Short mmCIF file of C-alpha atoms and ligand atoms in Angstrom, two decimals:
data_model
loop_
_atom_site.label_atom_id
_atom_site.label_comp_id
_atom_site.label_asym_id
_atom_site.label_seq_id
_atom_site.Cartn_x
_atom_site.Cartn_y
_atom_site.Cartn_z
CA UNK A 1356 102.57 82.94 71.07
CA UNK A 1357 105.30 84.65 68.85
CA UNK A 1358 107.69 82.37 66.90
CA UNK A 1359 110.89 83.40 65.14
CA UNK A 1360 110.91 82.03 61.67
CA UNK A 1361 114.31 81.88 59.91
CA UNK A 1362 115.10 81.07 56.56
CA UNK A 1363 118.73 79.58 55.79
CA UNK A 1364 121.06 79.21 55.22
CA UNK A 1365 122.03 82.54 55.75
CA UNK A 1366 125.50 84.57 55.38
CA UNK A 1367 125.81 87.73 57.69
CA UNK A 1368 127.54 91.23 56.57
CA UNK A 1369 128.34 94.56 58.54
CA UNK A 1370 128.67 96.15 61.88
CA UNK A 1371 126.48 95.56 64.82
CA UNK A 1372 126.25 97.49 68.68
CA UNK A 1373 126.55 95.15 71.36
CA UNK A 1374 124.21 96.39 74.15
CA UNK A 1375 124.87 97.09 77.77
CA UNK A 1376 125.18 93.65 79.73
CA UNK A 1377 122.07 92.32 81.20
CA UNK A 1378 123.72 90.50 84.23
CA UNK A 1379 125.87 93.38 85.47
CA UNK A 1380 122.08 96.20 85.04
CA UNK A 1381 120.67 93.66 87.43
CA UNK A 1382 122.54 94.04 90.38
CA UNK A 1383 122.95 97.66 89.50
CA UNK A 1384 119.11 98.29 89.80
CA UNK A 1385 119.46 96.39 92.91
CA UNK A 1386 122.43 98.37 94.05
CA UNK A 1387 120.84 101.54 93.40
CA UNK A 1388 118.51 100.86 96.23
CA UNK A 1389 121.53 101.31 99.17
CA UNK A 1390 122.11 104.91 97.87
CA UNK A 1391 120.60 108.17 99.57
CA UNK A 1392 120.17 110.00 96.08
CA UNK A 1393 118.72 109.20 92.46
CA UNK A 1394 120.72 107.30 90.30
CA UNK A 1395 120.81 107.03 86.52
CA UNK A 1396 122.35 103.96 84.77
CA UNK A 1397 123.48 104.40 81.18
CA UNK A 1398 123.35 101.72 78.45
CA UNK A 1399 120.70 99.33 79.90
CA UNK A 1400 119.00 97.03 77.62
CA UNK A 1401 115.77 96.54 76.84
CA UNK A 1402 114.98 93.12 78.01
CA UNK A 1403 112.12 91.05 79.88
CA UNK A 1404 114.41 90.72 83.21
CA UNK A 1405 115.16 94.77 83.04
CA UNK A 1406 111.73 95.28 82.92
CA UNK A 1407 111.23 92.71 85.77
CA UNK A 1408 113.38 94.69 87.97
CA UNK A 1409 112.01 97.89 87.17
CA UNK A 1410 108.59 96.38 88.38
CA UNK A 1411 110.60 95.01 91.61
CA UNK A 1412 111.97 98.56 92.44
CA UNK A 1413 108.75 100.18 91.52
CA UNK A 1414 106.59 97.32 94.03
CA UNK A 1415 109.47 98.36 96.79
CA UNK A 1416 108.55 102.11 96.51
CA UNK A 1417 111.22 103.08 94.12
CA UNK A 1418 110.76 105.95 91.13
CA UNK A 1419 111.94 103.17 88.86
CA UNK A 1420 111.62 104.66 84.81
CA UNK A 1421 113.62 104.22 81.93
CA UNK A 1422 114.05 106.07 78.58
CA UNK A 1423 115.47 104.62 75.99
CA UNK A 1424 119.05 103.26 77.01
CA UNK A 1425 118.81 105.01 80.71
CA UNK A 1426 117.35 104.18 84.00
CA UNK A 1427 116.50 106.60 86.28
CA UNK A 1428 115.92 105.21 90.00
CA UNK A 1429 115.14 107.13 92.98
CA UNK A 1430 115.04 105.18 96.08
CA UNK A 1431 114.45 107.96 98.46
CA UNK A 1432 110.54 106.63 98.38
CA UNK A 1433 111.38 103.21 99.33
CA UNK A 1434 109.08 102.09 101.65
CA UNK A 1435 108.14 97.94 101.25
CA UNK A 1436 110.75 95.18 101.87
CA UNK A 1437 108.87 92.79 100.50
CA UNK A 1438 109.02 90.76 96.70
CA UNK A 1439 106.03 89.35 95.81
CA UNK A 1440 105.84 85.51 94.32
CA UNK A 1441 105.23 86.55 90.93
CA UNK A 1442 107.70 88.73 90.16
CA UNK A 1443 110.68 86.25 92.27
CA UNK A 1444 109.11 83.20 90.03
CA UNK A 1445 109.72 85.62 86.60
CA UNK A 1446 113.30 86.46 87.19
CA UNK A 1447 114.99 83.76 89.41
CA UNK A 1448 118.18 86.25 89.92
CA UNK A 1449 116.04 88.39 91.91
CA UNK A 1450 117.31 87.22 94.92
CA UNK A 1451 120.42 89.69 93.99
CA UNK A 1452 117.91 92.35 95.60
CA UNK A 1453 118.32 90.33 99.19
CA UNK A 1454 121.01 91.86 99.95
CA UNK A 1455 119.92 95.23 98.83
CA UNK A 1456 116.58 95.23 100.52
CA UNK A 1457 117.58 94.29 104.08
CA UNK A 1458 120.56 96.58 103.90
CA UNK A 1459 117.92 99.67 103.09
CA UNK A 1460 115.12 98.46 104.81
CA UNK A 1461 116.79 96.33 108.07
CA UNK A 1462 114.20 93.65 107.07
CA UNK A 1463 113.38 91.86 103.98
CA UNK A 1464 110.71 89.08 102.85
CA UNK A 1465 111.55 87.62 99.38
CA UNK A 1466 110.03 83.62 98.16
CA UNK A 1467 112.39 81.34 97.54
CA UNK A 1468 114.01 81.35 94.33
CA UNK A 1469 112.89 77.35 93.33
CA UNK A 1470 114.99 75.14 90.36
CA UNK A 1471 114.65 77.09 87.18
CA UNK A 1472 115.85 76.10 83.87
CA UNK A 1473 119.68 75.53 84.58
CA UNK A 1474 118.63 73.31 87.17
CA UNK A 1475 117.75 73.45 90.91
CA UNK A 1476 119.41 77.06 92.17
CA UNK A 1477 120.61 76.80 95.30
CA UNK A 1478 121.21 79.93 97.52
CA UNK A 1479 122.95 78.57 100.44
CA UNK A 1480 126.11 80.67 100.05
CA UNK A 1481 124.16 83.85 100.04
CA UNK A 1482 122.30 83.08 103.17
CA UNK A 1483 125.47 81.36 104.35
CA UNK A 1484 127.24 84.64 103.91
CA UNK A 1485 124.47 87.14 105.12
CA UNK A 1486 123.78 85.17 108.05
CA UNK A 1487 127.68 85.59 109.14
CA UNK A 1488 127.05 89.52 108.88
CA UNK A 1489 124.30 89.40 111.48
CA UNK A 1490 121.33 89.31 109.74
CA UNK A 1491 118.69 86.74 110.86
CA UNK A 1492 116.59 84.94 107.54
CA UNK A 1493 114.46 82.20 108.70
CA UNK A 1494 112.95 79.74 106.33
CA UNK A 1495 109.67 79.42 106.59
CA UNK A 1496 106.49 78.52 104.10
CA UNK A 1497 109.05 79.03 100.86
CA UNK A 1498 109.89 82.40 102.22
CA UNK A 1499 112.90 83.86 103.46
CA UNK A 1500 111.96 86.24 106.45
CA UNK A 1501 114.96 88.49 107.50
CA UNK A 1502 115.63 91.16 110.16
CA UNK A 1503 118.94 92.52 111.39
CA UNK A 1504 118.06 92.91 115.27
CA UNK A 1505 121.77 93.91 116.08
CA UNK A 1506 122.76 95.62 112.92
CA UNK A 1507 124.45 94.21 109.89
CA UNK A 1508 128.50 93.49 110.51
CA UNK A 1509 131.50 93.16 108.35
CA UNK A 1510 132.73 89.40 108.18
CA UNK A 1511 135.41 87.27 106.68
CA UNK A 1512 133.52 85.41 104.02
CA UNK A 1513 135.38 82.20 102.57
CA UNK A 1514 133.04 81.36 100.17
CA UNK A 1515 133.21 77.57 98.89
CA UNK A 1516 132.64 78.61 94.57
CA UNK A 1517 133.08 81.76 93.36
CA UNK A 1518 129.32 82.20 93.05
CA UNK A 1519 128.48 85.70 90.95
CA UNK A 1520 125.25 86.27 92.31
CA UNK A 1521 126.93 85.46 96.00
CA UNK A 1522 130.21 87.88 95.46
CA UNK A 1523 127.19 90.64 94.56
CA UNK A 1524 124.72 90.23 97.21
CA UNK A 1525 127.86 90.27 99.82
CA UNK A 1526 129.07 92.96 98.36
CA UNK A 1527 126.01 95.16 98.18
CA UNK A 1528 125.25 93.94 101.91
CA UNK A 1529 128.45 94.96 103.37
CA UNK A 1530 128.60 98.40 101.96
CA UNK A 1531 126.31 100.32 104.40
CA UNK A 1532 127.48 97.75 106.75
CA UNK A 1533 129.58 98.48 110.49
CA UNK A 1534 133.03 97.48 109.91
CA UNK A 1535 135.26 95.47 106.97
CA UNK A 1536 134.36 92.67 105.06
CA UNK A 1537 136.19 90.58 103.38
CA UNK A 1538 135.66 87.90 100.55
CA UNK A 1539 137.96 85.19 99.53
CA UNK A 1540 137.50 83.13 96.61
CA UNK A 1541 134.81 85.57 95.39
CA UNK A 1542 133.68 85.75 91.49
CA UNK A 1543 135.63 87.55 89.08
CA UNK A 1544 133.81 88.26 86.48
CA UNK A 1545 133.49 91.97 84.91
CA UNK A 1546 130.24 92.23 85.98
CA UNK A 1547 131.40 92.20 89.78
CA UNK A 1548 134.00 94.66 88.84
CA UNK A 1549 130.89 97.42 87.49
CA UNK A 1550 129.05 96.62 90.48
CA UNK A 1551 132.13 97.99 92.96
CA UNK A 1552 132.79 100.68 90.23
CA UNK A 1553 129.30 102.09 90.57
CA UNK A 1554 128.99 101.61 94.20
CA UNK A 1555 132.54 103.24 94.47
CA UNK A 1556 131.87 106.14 92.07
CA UNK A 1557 128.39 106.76 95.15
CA UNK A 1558 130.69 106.73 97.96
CA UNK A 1559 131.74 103.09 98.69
CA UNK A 1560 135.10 101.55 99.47
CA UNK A 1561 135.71 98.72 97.70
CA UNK A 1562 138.86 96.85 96.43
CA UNK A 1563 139.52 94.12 94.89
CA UNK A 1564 136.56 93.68 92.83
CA UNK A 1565 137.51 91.32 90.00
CA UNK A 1566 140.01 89.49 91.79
CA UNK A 1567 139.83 86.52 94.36
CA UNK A 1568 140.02 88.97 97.27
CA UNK A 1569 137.72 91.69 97.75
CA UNK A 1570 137.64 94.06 100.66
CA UNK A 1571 134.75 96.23 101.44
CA UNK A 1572 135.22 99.09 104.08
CA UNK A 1573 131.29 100.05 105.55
CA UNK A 1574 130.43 103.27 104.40
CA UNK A 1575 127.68 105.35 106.54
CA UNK A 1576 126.09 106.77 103.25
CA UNK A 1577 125.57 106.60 100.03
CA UNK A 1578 124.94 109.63 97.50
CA UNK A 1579 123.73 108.55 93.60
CA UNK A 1580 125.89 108.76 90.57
CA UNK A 1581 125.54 108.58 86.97
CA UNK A 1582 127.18 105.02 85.24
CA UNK A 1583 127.47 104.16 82.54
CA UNK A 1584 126.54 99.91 81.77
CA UNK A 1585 129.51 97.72 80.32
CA UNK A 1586 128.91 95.82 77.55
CA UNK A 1587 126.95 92.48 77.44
CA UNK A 1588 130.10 90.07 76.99
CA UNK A 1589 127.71 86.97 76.13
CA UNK A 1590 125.55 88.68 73.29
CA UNK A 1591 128.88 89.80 72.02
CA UNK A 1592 130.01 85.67 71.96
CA UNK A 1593 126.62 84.94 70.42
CA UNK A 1594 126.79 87.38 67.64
CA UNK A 1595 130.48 85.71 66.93
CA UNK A 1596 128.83 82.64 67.03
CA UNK A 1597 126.47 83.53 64.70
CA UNK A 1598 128.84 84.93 62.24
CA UNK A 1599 130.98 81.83 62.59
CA UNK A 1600 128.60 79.35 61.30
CA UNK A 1601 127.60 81.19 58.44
CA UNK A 1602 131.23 81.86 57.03
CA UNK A 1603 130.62 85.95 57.89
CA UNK A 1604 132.60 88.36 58.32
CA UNK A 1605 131.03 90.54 60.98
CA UNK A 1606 132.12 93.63 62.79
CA UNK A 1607 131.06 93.76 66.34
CA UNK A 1608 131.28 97.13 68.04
CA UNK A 1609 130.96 99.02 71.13
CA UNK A 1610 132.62 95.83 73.32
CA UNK A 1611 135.61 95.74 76.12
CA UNK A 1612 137.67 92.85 74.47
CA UNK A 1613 139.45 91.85 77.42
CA UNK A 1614 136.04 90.72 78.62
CA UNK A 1615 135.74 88.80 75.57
CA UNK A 1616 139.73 86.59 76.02
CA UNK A 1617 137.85 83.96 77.45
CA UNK A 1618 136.10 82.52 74.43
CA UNK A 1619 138.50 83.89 71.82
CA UNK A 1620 140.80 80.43 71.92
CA UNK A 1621 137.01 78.51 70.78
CA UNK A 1622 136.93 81.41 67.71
CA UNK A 1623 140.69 80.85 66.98
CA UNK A 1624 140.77 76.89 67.43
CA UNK A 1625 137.75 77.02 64.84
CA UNK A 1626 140.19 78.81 62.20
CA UNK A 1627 138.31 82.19 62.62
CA UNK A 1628 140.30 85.09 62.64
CA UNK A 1629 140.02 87.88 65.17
CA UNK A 1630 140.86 91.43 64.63
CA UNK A 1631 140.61 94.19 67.76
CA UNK A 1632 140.82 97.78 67.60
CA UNK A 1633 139.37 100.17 70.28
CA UNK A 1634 136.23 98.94 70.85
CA UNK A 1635 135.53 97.07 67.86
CA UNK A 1636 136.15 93.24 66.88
CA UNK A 1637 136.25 91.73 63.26
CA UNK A 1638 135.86 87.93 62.92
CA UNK A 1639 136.36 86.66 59.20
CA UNK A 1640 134.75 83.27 59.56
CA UNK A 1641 136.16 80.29 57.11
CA UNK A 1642 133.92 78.38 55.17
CA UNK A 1643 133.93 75.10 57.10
CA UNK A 1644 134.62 75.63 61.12
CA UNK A 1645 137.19 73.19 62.65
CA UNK A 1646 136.16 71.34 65.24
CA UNK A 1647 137.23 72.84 69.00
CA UNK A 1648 138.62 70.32 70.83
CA UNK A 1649 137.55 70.46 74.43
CA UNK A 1650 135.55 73.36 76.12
CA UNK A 1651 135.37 73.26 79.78
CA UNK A 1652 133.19 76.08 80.99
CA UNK A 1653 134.50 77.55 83.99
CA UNK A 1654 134.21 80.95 86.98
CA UNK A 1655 135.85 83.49 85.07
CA UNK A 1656 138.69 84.29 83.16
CA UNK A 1657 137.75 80.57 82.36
CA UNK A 1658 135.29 79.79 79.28
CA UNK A 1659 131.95 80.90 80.56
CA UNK A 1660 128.75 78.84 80.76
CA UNK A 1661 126.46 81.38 79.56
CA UNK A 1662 128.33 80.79 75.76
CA UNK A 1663 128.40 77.18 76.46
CA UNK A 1664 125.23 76.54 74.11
CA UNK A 1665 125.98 79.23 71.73
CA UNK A 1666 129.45 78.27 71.09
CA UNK A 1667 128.14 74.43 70.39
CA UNK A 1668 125.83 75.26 67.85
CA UNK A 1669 128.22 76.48 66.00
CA UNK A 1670 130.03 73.10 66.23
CA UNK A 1671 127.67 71.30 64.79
CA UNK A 1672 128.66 71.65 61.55
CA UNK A 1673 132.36 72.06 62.48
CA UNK A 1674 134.96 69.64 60.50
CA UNK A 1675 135.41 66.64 63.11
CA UNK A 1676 134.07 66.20 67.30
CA UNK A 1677 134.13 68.90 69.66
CA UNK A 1678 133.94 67.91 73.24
CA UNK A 1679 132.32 70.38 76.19
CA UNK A 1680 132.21 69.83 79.39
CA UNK A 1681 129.82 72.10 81.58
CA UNK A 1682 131.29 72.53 85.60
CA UNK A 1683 128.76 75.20 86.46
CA UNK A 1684 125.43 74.08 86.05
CA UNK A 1685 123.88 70.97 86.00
CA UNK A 1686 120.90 70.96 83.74
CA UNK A 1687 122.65 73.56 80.54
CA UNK A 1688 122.05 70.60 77.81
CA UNK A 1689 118.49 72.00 76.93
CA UNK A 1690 118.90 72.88 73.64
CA UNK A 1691 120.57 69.28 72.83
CA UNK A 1692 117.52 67.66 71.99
CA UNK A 1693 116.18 70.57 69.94
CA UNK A 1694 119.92 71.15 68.02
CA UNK A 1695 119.26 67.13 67.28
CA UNK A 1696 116.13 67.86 65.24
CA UNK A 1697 118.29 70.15 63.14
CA UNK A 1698 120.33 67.44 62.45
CA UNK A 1699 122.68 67.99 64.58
CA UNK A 1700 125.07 64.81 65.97
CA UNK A 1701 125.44 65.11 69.49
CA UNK A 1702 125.85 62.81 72.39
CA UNK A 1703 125.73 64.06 75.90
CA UNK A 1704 126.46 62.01 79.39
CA UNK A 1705 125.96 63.64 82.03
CA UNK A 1706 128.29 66.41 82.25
CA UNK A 1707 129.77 65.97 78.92
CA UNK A 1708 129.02 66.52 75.10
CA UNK A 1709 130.52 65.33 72.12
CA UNK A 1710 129.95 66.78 69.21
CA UNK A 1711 130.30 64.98 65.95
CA UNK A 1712 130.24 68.04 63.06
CA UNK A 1713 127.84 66.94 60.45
CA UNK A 1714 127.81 68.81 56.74
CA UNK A 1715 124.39 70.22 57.13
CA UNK A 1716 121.66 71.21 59.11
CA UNK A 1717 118.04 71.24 57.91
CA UNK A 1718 115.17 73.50 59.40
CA UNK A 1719 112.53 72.21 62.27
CA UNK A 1720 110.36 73.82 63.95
CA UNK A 1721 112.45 73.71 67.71
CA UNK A 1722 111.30 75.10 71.04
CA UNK A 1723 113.37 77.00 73.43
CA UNK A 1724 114.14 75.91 76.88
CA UNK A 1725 116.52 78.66 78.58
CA UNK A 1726 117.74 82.05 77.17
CA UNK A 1727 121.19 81.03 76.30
CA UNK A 1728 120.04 77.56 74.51
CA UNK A 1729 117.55 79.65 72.75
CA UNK A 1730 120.44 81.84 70.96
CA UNK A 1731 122.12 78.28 70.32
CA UNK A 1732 118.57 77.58 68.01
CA UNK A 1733 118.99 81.09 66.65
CA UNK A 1734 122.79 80.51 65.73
CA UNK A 1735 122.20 76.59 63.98
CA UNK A 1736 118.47 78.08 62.04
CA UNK A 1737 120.99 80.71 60.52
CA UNK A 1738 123.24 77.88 58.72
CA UNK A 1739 120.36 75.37 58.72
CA UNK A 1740 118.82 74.47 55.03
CA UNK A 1741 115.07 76.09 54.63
CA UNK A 1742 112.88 76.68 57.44
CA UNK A 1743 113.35 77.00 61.31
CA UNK A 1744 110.83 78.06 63.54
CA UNK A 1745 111.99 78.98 67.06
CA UNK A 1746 109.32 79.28 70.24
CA UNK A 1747 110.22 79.89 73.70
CA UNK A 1748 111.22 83.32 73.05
CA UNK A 1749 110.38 84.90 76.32
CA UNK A 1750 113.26 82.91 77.02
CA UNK A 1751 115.57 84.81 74.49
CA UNK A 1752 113.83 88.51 75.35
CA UNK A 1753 115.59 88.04 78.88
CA UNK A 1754 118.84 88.39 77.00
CA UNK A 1755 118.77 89.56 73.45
CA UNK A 1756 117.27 93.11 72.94
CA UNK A 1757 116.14 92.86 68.91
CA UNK A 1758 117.60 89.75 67.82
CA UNK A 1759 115.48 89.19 65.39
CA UNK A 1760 116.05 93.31 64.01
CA UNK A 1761 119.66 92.91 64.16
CA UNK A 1762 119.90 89.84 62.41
CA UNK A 1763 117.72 90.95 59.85
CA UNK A 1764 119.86 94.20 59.62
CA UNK A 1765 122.85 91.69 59.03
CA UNK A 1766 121.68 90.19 55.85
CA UNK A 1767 120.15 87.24 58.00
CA UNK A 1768 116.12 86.37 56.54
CA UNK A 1769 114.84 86.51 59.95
CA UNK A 1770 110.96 87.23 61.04
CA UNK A 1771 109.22 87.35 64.18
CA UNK A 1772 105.19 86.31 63.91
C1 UD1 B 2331 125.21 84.39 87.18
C2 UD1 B 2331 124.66 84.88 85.88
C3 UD1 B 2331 124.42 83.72 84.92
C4 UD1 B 2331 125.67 82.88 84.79
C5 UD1 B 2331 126.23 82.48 86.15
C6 UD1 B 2331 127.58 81.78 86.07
C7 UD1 B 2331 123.44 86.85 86.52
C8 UD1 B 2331 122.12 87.52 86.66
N1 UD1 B 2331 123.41 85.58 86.11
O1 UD1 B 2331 124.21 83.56 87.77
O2 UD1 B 2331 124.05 84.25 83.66
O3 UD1 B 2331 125.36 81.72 84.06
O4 UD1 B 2331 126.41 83.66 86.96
O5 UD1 B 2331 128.48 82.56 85.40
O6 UD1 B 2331 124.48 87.45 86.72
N2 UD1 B 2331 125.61 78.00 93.69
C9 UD1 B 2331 125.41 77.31 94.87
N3 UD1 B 2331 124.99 78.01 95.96
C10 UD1 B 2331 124.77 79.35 95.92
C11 UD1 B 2331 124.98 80.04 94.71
C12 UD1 B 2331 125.40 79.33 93.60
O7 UD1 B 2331 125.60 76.10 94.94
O8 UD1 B 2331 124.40 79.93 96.95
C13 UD1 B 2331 126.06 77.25 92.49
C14 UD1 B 2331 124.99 77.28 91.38
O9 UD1 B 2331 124.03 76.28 91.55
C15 UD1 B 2331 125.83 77.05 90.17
C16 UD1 B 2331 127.14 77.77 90.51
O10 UD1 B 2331 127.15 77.90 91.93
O11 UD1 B 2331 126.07 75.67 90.01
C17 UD1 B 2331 127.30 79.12 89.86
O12 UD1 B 2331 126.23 79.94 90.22
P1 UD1 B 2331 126.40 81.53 90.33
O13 UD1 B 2331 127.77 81.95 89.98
O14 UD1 B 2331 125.86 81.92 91.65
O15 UD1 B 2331 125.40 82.00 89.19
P2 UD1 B 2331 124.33 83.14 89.29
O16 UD1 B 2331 124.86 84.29 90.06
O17 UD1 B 2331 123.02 82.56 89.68
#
């Protein structure tokens, strides 16, 4: 079992790559799977949940292989519609290849995605959603069986939250499919916006991705297409995080800023100051953080969840209380209990928690629970006095390619054993 030991406090210095965004290569590998030629993504990260889909695509039939940065899939071999149990249980998002499979293979037999970290993880708006385009999924034995005995149609889809995985697996569903479809209330986040860019650049038609409404014409085919990843928004937030807390000033580069507006009011309320140019954002941190009054996370442009935890690690030694409340998921106050052995002061009820900034955090060995509460242990064991030692990390190698290099690369006295 590998540990990351850190020894603080730490300060952090220089310029550091953001790498291509893990939640937007997912359904992109999926994706890839609807086209009639190979495809090669650009800018993919190395992480536990690429690799996972890789071993999906590969299982389906798929030449699946990556080098370095890029991911070269050819789906002309495709020839199984089924995932097995393993590979569903080691990457819960999986099910963003439902949509994929069924619309390549006209069936599809994937186990049910079960409660992971965040809580349970309902899919009822995908099925919802699919099942209104024709497709049959029965629910049988913790499997989802599904055939499309008449063909898969374009719907109106009103969907009830602007679910992310949802808006994709609709969208990738009705883009081979007879007829329009149309999605209100769907997600908006940038990631759904480089999922209809790359199916547009093979061939789709697709408008409207990253606002409410999207409309998706059916296309009969598909050809491939070379795309390039965006950047991973949340590592960028956790690397500001990280810089915050230890007074840095930090460079981030390679990163679409816009992305970014949602969390800069936290950065600016907690008297750091931002500079953009191109593709590059300095934060000069102050020495002590104010506190930032209320976070609500929220779909986007709102704060997201995903910097939720990151964000209140670096609170915890903000001047004064910072209050968050989390609307998307119901279990995301994992890394409370381990922040507390830090020394942390922090109260949570039920959806909400406050925050009381404390002048110092010591080192404890702390165990991570989910990949974003594991960066929040990362960002406090920076600032903390002496020694931290951080398990869990297969959590934090779904999400972080070479935190522990870049850190150290920073300035930051950081070890993996
Ligand atoms: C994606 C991201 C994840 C991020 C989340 C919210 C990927 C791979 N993961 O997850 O990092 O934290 O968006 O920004 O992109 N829900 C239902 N029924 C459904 C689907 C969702 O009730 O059928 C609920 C969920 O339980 C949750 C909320 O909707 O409470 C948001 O989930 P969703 O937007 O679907 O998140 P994911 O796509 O799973």
């Amino acid at each position: 079992m590998s540990e990351l030991i850190i020894h603080g406090p730490n300060q952090l210095e220089g310029e550091i790559a953001i790498h291509g965004a893990k939640n937007s290569t997912l359904p992109l590998m999926a994706a890839a799977l609807l086209c009639e030629e190979p495809c090669v993504l650009h800018n993919c990260p190395n992480l536990s949940d690429v690799d996972t889909s890789l071993k999906i695509l590969r299982h389906l039939g798929c030449g699946a292989e990556r080098s370095g940065g890029d991911i070269f899939i050819d789906p002309r071999t495709t020839d199984h519609f089924d995932i097995p149990d393993a590979l569903m249980r080691e990457m819960r998002s999986s099910i963003i290849f439902l949509g994929a499979i069924i619309s390549s293979m006209g069936q599809a037999l994937l186990s049910f995605p079960g409660g992971c970290e965040l809580g349970p993880r309902p899919i009822d708006l995908h099925l919802a959603a699919l099942r209104k385009m024709g497709i049959v999924i029965n629910e049988n034995h913790g499997c989802l069986e599904c055939s499309v005995p008449d063909g898969i149609h374009g719907a109106v889809i009103n969907l009830s939250f602007p679910s992310v995985g949802a808006t994709e697996n609709i969208i990738i569903t009705a883009v081979r499919a007879e007829g329009t479809t149309i999605i209100t209330n769907a997600a908006r986040e940038p990631e759904i916006w480089d999922l209809a860019d790359f199916l547009n650049s093979c061939g789709a038609k697709i408008s409207g991705a990253g606002e409410s409404t999207v409309t998706i014409e059916g296309v009969k085919h598909l050809s491939g297409c070379e795309h390039r990843v965006i950047p991973d928004r949340i590592a960028a937030a956790t690397y500001l995080a990280a810089a915050a807390i230890t007074g840095s000033t930090l460079t981030i580069t390679d990163i679409i800023a816009e992305h970014l507006a949602p969390v800069f009011p936290a950065f600016d309320e907690a008297g750091c100051k931002l500079e953009i140019k191109d593709n590059k954002l300095k934060i000069i941190s102050p020495k002590r953080l104010r506190r930032i009054k209320n976070i609500r996370t929220m779909p986007y442009p709102g704060f997201p969840t995903d910097a939720q935890a990151p964000v209140m690690a670096m609170t915890t030694l903000a001047d004064g209380t910072s209050m968050f409340v989390e609307n998307i998921f119901e279990s995301r106050y994992k890394h409370v209990g381990e922040l507390l052995r830090l020394g942390a002061n922090i109260k949570v009820e039920s959806r909400v928690a406050v925050v009381e900034g404390v002048s110092r955090l010591s080192g404890a060995p702390v165990e991570a629970a989910d990949l974003r509460g594991g960066a929040a242990l990362v960002i406090a064991g920076l600032a903390a006095d002496g020694i931290t030692e951080i398990s869990g990390l297969k959590h934090l190698d779904r999400g972080y390619e070479n935190i522990e290099k870049n850190l150290a690369q920073l300035g930051a006295d950081v070890k993996r054993i």
